[in-house]
Coordinates of C-alpha atoms in Angstrom, one line a residue:
M1 CA -21.2 30.8 -62.6
D2 CA -20.9 32.6 -59.5
G3 CA -19.6 31.3 -56.2
S4 CA -22.6 29.3 -55.3
G5 CA -22.4 27.2 -58.6
P6 CA -21.7 23.6 -58.6
D7 CA -17.9 24.2 -58.6
A8 CA -18.0 25.8 -55.5
M9 CA -20.2 23.0 -54.2
R10 CA -18.0 20.3 -55.2
R11 CA -15.0 22.4 -53.4
A12 CA -17.2 22.5 -50.4
M13 CA -18.0 18.8 -50.6
T14 CA -14.4 18.0 -51.1
R15 CA -13.3 20.1 -48.0
R16 CA -15.9 18.0 -45.8
A17 CA -14.6 14.7 -47.1
W18 CA -11.0 15.9 -46.5
T19 CA -11.9 16.7 -42.9
R20 CA -13.8 13.5 -42.3
R21 CA -10.8 11.4 -43.7
H22 CA -8.4 13.2 -41.4
R23 CA -10.5 13.5 -38.4
V24 CA -9.6 10.1 -37.5
T25 CA -6.0 10.5 -38.1
L26 CA -6.1 13.3 -35.9
A27 CA -7.6 11.5 -33.0
V28 CA -5.1 8.7 -33.4
A29 CA -2.2 11.0 -33.2
I30 CA -3.6 12.8 -30.1
V31 CA -3.9 9.4 -28.4
V32 CA -0.4 8.5 -29.2
I33 CA 1.1 11.7 -28.0
L34 CA -1.0 11.4 -24.8
G35 CA 0.0 7.7 -24.4
A36 CA 3.9 8.8 -24.7
G37 CA 3.3 11.4 -22.2
A38 CA 1.5 9.2 -19.8
L39 CA 4.5 6.5 -20.3
A40 CA 7.2 9.0 -19.5
V41 CA 5.5 10.2 -16.3
A42 CA 4.9 6.7 -15.0
S43 CA 8.4 6.1 -15.9
H44 CA 9.7 9.1 -13.9
T45 CA 7.5 8.1 -11.0
L46 CA 8.7 4.4 -11.0
L47 CA 12.2 5.8 -11.1
R48 CA 11.6 7.9 -8.2
L49 CA 10.1 5.1 -6.2
L50 CA 12.9 2.6 -7.1
T51 CA 13.1 -0.3 -4.7
L52 CA 16.2 -2.6 -4.7
K53 CA 16.5 -5.6 -2.6
I54 CA 19.9 -6.5 -1.1
A55 CA 20.8 -10.2 -0.1
V56 CA 22.7 -10.4 3.1
A57 CA 24.0 -13.4 5.1
R58 CA 22.3 -13.1 8.4
T59 CA 25.3 -15.0 10.0
S60 CA 27.8 -12.7 9.0
T61 CA 28.2 -9.7 11.4
E62 CA 30.3 -7.8 9.0
D63 CA 27.8 -8.2 6.1
R64 CA 25.0 -7.2 8.4
Q65 CA 27.0 -3.9 9.4
A66 CA 27.9 -3.0 5.8
A67 CA 24.1 -3.7 4.9
T68 CA 22.8 -1.3 7.4
A69 CA 25.6 1.2 6.4
L70 CA 24.5 1.3 3.1
L71 CA 20.8 1.4 3.8
Q72 CA 21.3 4.3 5.9
F73 CA 23.5 6.2 3.5
F74 CA 21.0 5.8 0.6
A75 CA 18.0 6.6 2.7
A76 CA 19.9 9.9 3.6
Q77 CA 21.6 10.9 0.4
H78 CA 18.8 9.4 -2.0
P79 CA 15.4 8.8 -0.7
Q80 CA 14.2 8.2 -4.0
V81 CA 16.0 4.8 -4.0
R82 CA 15.0 2.5 -1.4
I83 CA 17.2 -0.6 -0.4
S84 CA 15.4 -3.2 1.6
P85 CA 17.7 -6.2 3.2
L86 CA 16.7 -9.6 2.3
F87 CA 18.6 -11.8 5.0
E88 CA 19.6 -15.3 4.0
P89 CA 21.0 -18.1 6.2
D90 CA 24.6 -17.6 4.9
R91 CA 26.8 -16.2 2.1
L92 CA 25.9 -19.2 -0.1
T93 CA 22.4 -18.8 0.0
A94 CA 22.6 -15.1 -0.5
A95 CA 24.3 -15.8 -3.9
A96 CA 21.5 -18.2 -4.8
A97 CA 19.0 -15.5 -4.0
L98 CA 20.8 -13.2 -6.4
D99 CA 20.8 -16.0 -9.1
R100 CA 17.1 -16.5 -8.6
G101 CA 16.2 -13.0 -9.1
D102 CA 14.8 -12.5 -5.3
S103 CA 17.3 -9.7 -5.0
Q104 CA 19.0 -7.0 -7.3
L105 CA 22.2 -6.7 -5.2
A106 CA 24.2 -8.8 -2.8
L107 CA 27.1 -8.7 -0.2
L108 CA 29.1 -11.6 -1.2
R109 CA 32.5 -13.0 -0.8
S110 CA 34.9 -13.7 -3.8
D111 CA 35.1 -17.1 -3.1
A112 CA 31.2 -17.6 -3.2
S113 CA 30.0 -15.2 -5.7
A114 CA 27.0 -15.5 -7.7
Q115 CA 26.9 -17.3 -11.0
D116 CA 24.6 -14.4 -12.5
G117 CA 26.4 -11.6 -10.4
Q118 CA 28.7 -8.7 -11.6
T119 CA 31.1 -6.5 -9.3
L120 CA 30.1 -3.0 -8.8
V121 CA 32.4 -2.0 -5.9
I122 CA 34.8 -3.7 -3.7
L123 CA 33.9 -3.3 0.0
R124 CA 36.9 -4.6 1.9
R125 CA 39.5 -7.3 1.4
D126 CA 40.3 -9.8 4.2
A127 CA 43.5 -11.4 5.1
V128 CA 43.9 -15.1 5.5
V129 CA 46.3 -16.2 8.2
F130 CA 47.0 -18.8 10.9
V131 CA 47.3 -18.0 14.6
A132 CA 48.9 -20.7 17.0
P133 CA 48.7 -20.4 20.7
G134 CA 51.8 -20.4 22.7
G135 CA 53.6 -23.7 22.8
S136 CA 52.3 -24.9 19.4
H137 CA 54.6 -27.1 17.4
V138 CA 52.5 -25.6 14.1
D139 CA 54.3 -22.8 12.5
S140 CA 53.4 -23.2 8.7
V141 CA 50.7 -24.7 6.9
T142 CA 52.9 -27.7 6.0
K143 CA 52.9 -28.8 9.6
L144 CA 48.9 -29.0 9.9
R145 CA 48.8 -32.7 8.7
G146 CA 47.5 -34.4 11.6
A147 CA 46.8 -31.2 13.6
T148 CA 43.7 -29.6 14.9
V149 CA 42.6 -26.2 13.4
G150 CA 40.0 -23.9 15.2
L151 CA 37.5 -22.3 13.0
L152 CA 35.4 -19.4 14.2
D153 CA 31.9 -20.4 14.6
G154 CA 29.3 -18.9 11.8
R155 CA 31.5 -18.7 9.1
K156 CA 31.0 -21.8 6.7
L157 CA 33.2 -20.3 3.8
D158 CA 36.3 -20.6 6.0
A159 CA 36.0 -24.4 6.0
R160 CA 35.9 -24.5 2.4
L161 CA 38.9 -22.2 1.9
L162 CA 40.9 -24.1 4.4
D163 CA 40.1 -27.4 2.2
L164 CA 41.3 -25.7 -0.9
I165 CA 44.7 -24.2 1.0
L166 CA 45.4 -27.8 2.2
K167 CA 44.8 -29.4 -1.1
H168 CA 47.3 -26.8 -2.9
F169 CA 50.0 -28.3 -0.4
G170 CA 49.1 -31.9 -0.7
I171 CA 47.7 -32.3 2.6
P172 CA 44.2 -34.5 2.7
P173 CA 41.6 -32.2 4.2
D174 CA 40.4 -35.1 6.3
S175 CA 43.6 -35.5 7.9
V176 CA 43.2 -32.1 9.8
R177 CA 40.7 -32.0 12.5
R178 CA 38.5 -29.2 13.0
E179 CA 36.9 -27.8 15.9
L180 CA 34.1 -24.8 15.7
L181 CA 35.0 -22.1 18.4
T182 CA 33.6 -18.6 19.5
V183 CA 36.2 -16.0 20.4
D184 CA 35.3 -16.3 24.0
Q185 CA 36.1 -20.2 23.8
L186 CA 39.8 -19.7 22.6
T187 CA 41.1 -19.1 26.0
E188 CA 40.0 -22.6 27.2
A189 CA 40.9 -24.3 23.8
A190 CA 44.4 -23.0 24.0
R191 CA 44.9 -23.7 27.6
H192 CA 43.8 -27.1 27.2
R193 CA 45.8 -27.7 23.8
R194 CA 42.6 -28.6 22.1
V195 CA 43.7 -26.7 19.0
D196 CA 47.2 -26.3 17.3
A197 CA 46.2 -23.1 15.3
V198 CA 43.3 -21.0 14.4
F199 CA 42.3 -20.3 11.1
V200 CA 41.4 -16.4 10.6
V201 CA 39.7 -14.7 7.5
A202 CA 39.1 -11.0 8.6
P203 CA 39.9 -7.4 7.5
P204 CA 43.5 -6.3 8.8
A205 CA 42.0 -3.4 10.5
S206 CA 39.2 -5.4 12.1
K207 CA 38.6 -5.4 16.0
L208 CA 38.3 -9.0 15.8
W209 CA 42.1 -9.4 15.9
L210 CA 42.4 -7.7 19.3
S211 CA 39.8 -10.0 20.9
L212 CA 41.3 -13.0 19.4
Y213 CA 45.1 -12.5 20.3
T214 CA 43.7 -11.2 24.1
A215 CA 42.0 -14.7 24.2
L216 CA 44.8 -16.8 23.1
R217 CA 47.4 -14.9 25.1
K218 CA 45.2 -15.7 28.4
G219 CA 45.2 -19.4 27.5
A220 CA 48.7 -20.3 26.4
G221 CA 51.0 -17.0 26.3
Q222 CA 52.0 -15.2 23.2
P223 CA 50.5 -16.4 20.0
K224 CA 52.3 -16.9 16.9
T225 CA 51.2 -15.9 13.6
F226 CA 52.0 -17.7 10.0
E227 CA 51.2 -16.5 6.8
V228 CA 49.8 -18.9 3.7
D229 CA 52.9 -19.8 2.2
E230 CA 52.7 -19.8 -1.7
A231 CA 49.8 -17.4 -1.8
A232 CA 50.7 -16.1 -5.3
A233 CA 50.4 -19.5 -6.8
I234 CA 47.3 -20.2 -5.1
A235 CA 46.0 -17.0 -6.3
R236 CA 46.7 -17.9 -9.9
E237 CA 45.3 -21.1 -9.7
H238 CA 42.0 -19.6 -8.0
P239 CA 41.3 -16.1 -9.7
V240 CA 38.6 -15.5 -7.1
L241 CA 41.4 -15.3 -4.6
D242 CA 44.1 -12.6 -4.3
T243 CA 47.2 -11.7 -2.3
I244 CA 47.5 -9.1 0.6
D245 CA 50.5 -7.3 2.1
V246 CA 50.0 -7.3 5.8
P247 CA 52.9 -5.2 7.6
K248 CA 54.2 -5.5 10.8
G249 CA 52.1 -4.9 13.7
T250 CA 49.0 -4.5 11.5
F251 CA 46.8 -6.6 13.9
A252 CA 45.9 -4.5 17.0
G253 CA 47.2 -5.7 20.4
S254 CA 49.8 -4.9 23.0
V255 CA 52.3 -7.1 21.2
P256 CA 52.8 -6.1 17.4
A257 CA 51.3 -8.9 15.5
P258 CA 52.5 -10.1 12.9
S259 CA 56.0 -9.6 14.2
D260 CA 57.2 -9.2 10.6
D261 CA 55.8 -8.1 7.3
I262 CA 53.9 -11.0 5.5
T263 CA 52.4 -11.6 2.2
T264 CA 49.1 -13.9 2.5
L265 CA 46.2 -15.1 0.6
S266 CA 43.1 -12.6 0.7
V267 CA 39.5 -12.9 -0.1
S268 CA 37.5 -9.9 -1.2
H269 CA 34.0 -8.7 0.0
R270 CA 32.0 -7.1 -2.9
L271 CA 28.7 -5.0 -3.6
I272 CA 27.5 -7.5 -6.5
A273 CA 24.5 -6.6 -9.0
Q274 CA 22.6 -8.8 -11.2
S275 CA 23.9 -8.8 -14.9
E276 CA 20.4 -7.4 -16.0
M277 CA 20.4 -4.6 -14.0
P278 CA 20.7 -1.4 -16.5
D279 CA 24.1 0.3 -17.0
W280 CA 23.0 3.7 -15.9
L281 CA 21.6 2.3 -12.6
A282 CA 24.6 0.2 -11.9
G283 CA 26.9 3.1 -12.8
E284 CA 25.0 5.5 -10.5
I285 CA 25.2 3.0 -7.5
T286 CA 28.9 2.7 -8.2
R287 CA 29.5 6.4 -8.2
E288 CA 27.5 7.1 -5.3
V289 CA 29.2 4.2 -3.0
L290 CA 32.8 5.3 -4.2
T291 CA 32.2 8.9 -3.7
G292 CA 30.3 8.6 -0.4
K293 CA 33.2 6.4 1.3
P294 CA 33.8 8.9 4.0
R295 CA 30.2 9.0 5.1
L296 CA 30.1 5.1 5.0
V297 CA 33.2 4.6 6.8
A298 CA 31.7 6.9 9.6
L299 CA 28.6 4.3 9.7
D300 CA 31.0 1.2 9.4
D301 CA 34.8 1.2 10.2
D302 CA 35.4 -1.9 8.0
L303 CA 34.3 0.0 4.9
A304 CA 37.5 1.8 5.0
G305 CA 38.7 -0.6 2.3
I306 CA 36.1 0.5 -0.1
E307 CA 37.7 0.4 -3.6
A308 CA 37.0 0.4 -7.2
P309 CA 37.4 -3.0 -9.1
D310 CA 40.4 -3.2 -11.5
T311 CA 38.9 -2.5 -14.9
D312 CA 41.9 -3.9 -16.6
D313 CA 41.6 -7.2 -14.8
K314 CA 40.7 -9.6 -17.6
V315 CA 39.8 -12.4 -15.2
Q316 CA 36.3 -13.4 -15.9
A317 CA 35.8 -15.3 -12.6
L318 CA 34.7 -11.9 -11.1
P319 CA 33.3 -9.6 -14.1
I320 CA 32.8 -6.1 -13.5
H321 CA 29.4 -5.1 -14.4
P322 CA 29.2 -3.0 -17.7
G323 CA 27.7 0.0 -16.0
A324 CA 30.3 0.0 -13.3
A325 CA 32.9 -0.2 -15.9
A326 CA 31.5 2.7 -17.8
Y327 CA 31.6 4.8 -14.8
L328 CA 35.1 4.0 -13.9
T329 CA 36.4 4.5 -17.5
G330 CA 34.8 7.8 -17.8
N331 CA 32.4 6.5 -20.5
M332 CA 29.2 6.9 -18.6
P333 CA 26.8 9.5 -19.9
S334 CA 25.7 12.2 -17.5
L335 CA 22.0 12.2 -16.2
S336 CA 21.1 15.3 -18.4
D337 CA 22.7 13.2 -21.3
Q338 CA 20.5 10.3 -20.7
A339 CA 17.4 12.4 -20.3
Q340 CA 18.1 14.4 -23.5
N341 CA 18.7 10.9 -25.4
A342 CA 15.4 9.4 -23.6
A343 CA 13.5 12.9 -24.9
Y344 CA 14.8 12.5 -28.2
W345 CA 14.0 8.7 -28.6
V346 CA 10.4 9.3 -27.2
G347 CA 10.0 12.2 -29.7
L348 CA 11.3 10.0 -32.4
M349 CA 8.7 6.9 -31.6
V350 CA 5.9 9.7 -31.0
S351 CA 6.5 11.1 -34.7
A352 CA 6.7 7.5 -36.2
A353 CA 3.6 6.2 -34.4
A354 CA 1.8 9.6 -35.9
S355 CA 3.2 9.0 -39.3
L356 CA 2.1 5.4 -39.5
S357 CA -1.1 6.1 -38.0
A358 CA -1.7 9.0 -40.8
A359 CA -0.6 6.4 -43.4
A360 CA -2.9 3.7 -42.1
A361 CA -6.0 6.2 -42.0
A362 CA -5.2 7.3 -45.6
L363 CA -5.0 3.6 -46.8
Y364 CA -8.3 2.9 -44.9
Q365 CA -10.0 5.7 -46.6
R366 CA -8.9 4.9 -50.0
Y367 CA -9.6 1.0 -49.8
R368 CA -12.6 0.8 -47.4
P369 CA -15.7 -0.2 -49.3
Q370 CA -17.2 2.8 -50.9
E371 CA -21.1 3.7 -50.2
P372 CA -23.4 4.2 -52.9
P373 CA -23.3 7.9 -53.9
G374 CA -26.0 10.2 -52.0
R375 CA -28.4 12.4 -53.8
V376 CA -26.2 15.3 -53.9
M377 CA -23.4 13.4 -55.4
R378 CA -26.0 11.7 -58.1
L379 CA -27.2 15.4 -59.0
L380 CA -23.4 16.5 -59.6
E381 CA -22.9 13.4 -61.7
I382 CA -26.0 14.3 -63.6
W383 CA -24.9 17.9 -64.3
L384 CA -21.6 16.5 -65.6
S385 CA -23.5 14.0 -67.8
V386 CA -25.6 16.6 -69.5
R387 CA -22.9 18.0 -71.8
G388 CA -22.5 15.1 -74.0
A389 CA -26.0 13.6 -73.7
D390 CA -28.5 13.2 -76.7
A391 CA -31.9 13.8 -76.6
A392 CA -33.3 10.4 -75.1
A393 CA -30.6 10.7 -72.5
L394 CA -31.5 14.2 -71.6
D395 CA -35.2 13.1 -70.8
T396 CA -33.8 10.2 -68.8
L397 CA -31.6 12.6 -66.7
E398 CA -34.4 14.9 -66.3
S399 CA -36.7 12.4 -65.1
E400 CA -34.2 11.0 -62.5
T401 CA -33.6 14.8 -61.5
D402 CA -37.4 15.0 -60.7
A403 CA -37.4 11.7 -58.9
L404 CA -34.6 12.7 -56.8
V405 CA -36.2 16.1 -55.9
A406 CA -39.2 14.4 -54.9
E407 CA -37.4 11.9 -52.7
T408 CA -35.5 14.5 -51.0
I409 CA -38.7 16.4 -50.2
R410 CA -40.5 13.1 -48.9
T411 CA -37.4 12.4 -46.7
H412 CA -37.3 15.6 -45.0
A413 CA -41.1 15.9 -44.8
H414 CA -41.3 12.4 -43.0
A415 CA -38.4 13.9 -40.6
H416 CA -40.6 16.9 -39.7
E417 CA -37.6 19.3 -39.8
R418 CA -38.5 22.6 -38.9
T419 CA -35.2 24.1 -40.4
E420 CA -33.7 23.6 -43.9
S421 CA -31.1 21.0 -43.8
P422 CA -27.7 21.3 -45.7
E423 CA -28.7 18.6 -48.0
L424 CA -32.0 20.2 -49.0
R425 CA -30.3 23.4 -49.6
L426 CA -27.7 21.7 -51.8
V427 CA -30.1 19.6 -53.7
T428 CA -32.4 22.8 -54.3
L429 CA -29.4 24.6 -55.8
L430 CA -28.1 21.8 -57.9
V431 CA -31.6 21.2 -59.3
V432 CA -31.4 24.4 -60.7
H433 CA -28.0 24.2 -62.3
V434 CA -29.0 20.7 -63.5
R435 CA -32.3 22.2 -65.1
E436 CA -30.3 25.0 -66.8
A437 CA -27.6 22.6 -68.2
I438 CA -30.5 20.5 -69.7
Q439 CA -32.0 23.6 -71.2
R440 CA -28.7 24.6 -72.7
R441 CA -28.1 21.2 -74.2
R442 CA -31.2 21.2 -75.9
G443 CA -31.0 24.6 -77.3
Q444 CA -27.3 23.7 -78.6
M445 CA -28.9 20.3 -80.2
R446 CA -31.7 22.7 -81.9
E447 CA -29.3 25.0 -83.1
T448 CA -27.1 22.1 -84.3
G449 CA -30.2 20.6 -86.2
R450 CA -31.3 23.8 -88.1
A451 CA -27.7 24.0 -89.2

């Protein structure tokens, strides 16, 4: 037969069926690819508009200044990362805000850190010392029993830390009287012997020392500075604390203070992140703060003590964020590496989704309920059945062919089609070949009968 025979028709119909089956697959694949692209664009946009809240104690001047410096630094260096302050009444409530998830970052002191917080950077270390007004009999922690200690107003954590130190020395905290004072009130308190010592927790380079020593000197002459004895033992017992060496004359003033080198207790102020913060983000923040230290110090003098946390410190009381540890140990992938990994995984997921969609479409086409064969398919089946049919079967097939032709003509006549449809053309062509096949089969049967 020529190229317009039943074989050609079957090939044409097979191609049309294949096209219909795979049209759905192609559409699904396109939707998956477009969806992945939209997700990538949305993620990029969200990252460029990343906003992080940082919990800050409203009562701490040092924390407010540090937060302001960080906000200005990131606004100038990384405008796509926005940091907004969340002011809390004190450091304890700031830690609670981080635990609740109200903020992603917090400025916290080591002895009041959040349960769900992990260290990114140490911003500064405060020395813990006692300063006794001139003429006071108190010159060591052991002599504080029955004495009155002045506490700087607005520092709630200092009272807790004082209790901890007193308990270590076996001094009942309630045996030591407390008086809350501002720096401006220290002169009168020293002049009237209302305090035997002042408990101070501040950075060694803070401007607070000059004001404090000046006020005490005006009230009662030259003050005496004494350290927290057994600081190392206290730090071992309470890992959130540490020791610090304060050289002679570190505290600013006309008279060198302390008068000799001392080793005393210290607390650290830290930039803390939620443990759920992604490692890459925690690592980037850590890197920016450490490398941007000169600019941050220009904004806040107290940030001169910025340092990296010790990755070899296994104390779990103040854990380091895995992202910060990865950066500090040199294991943090670069942004280009992370982008390549993200592109690889997105491509892999798109490919897998397209393959699964194709397989699902193929299974659907294979197992979906089959529709009854149309007139064209029935004529092809008749043409294939002619070769093995007997005389009675040939008559039946011929009658069915005539009925199919009549049905096709009626259908297209009712539709008032002005152009010949593909079905009508195929039916007309197939009928010709079916009749030829029937005639050949009858001729073969006559020759067989004569033989």
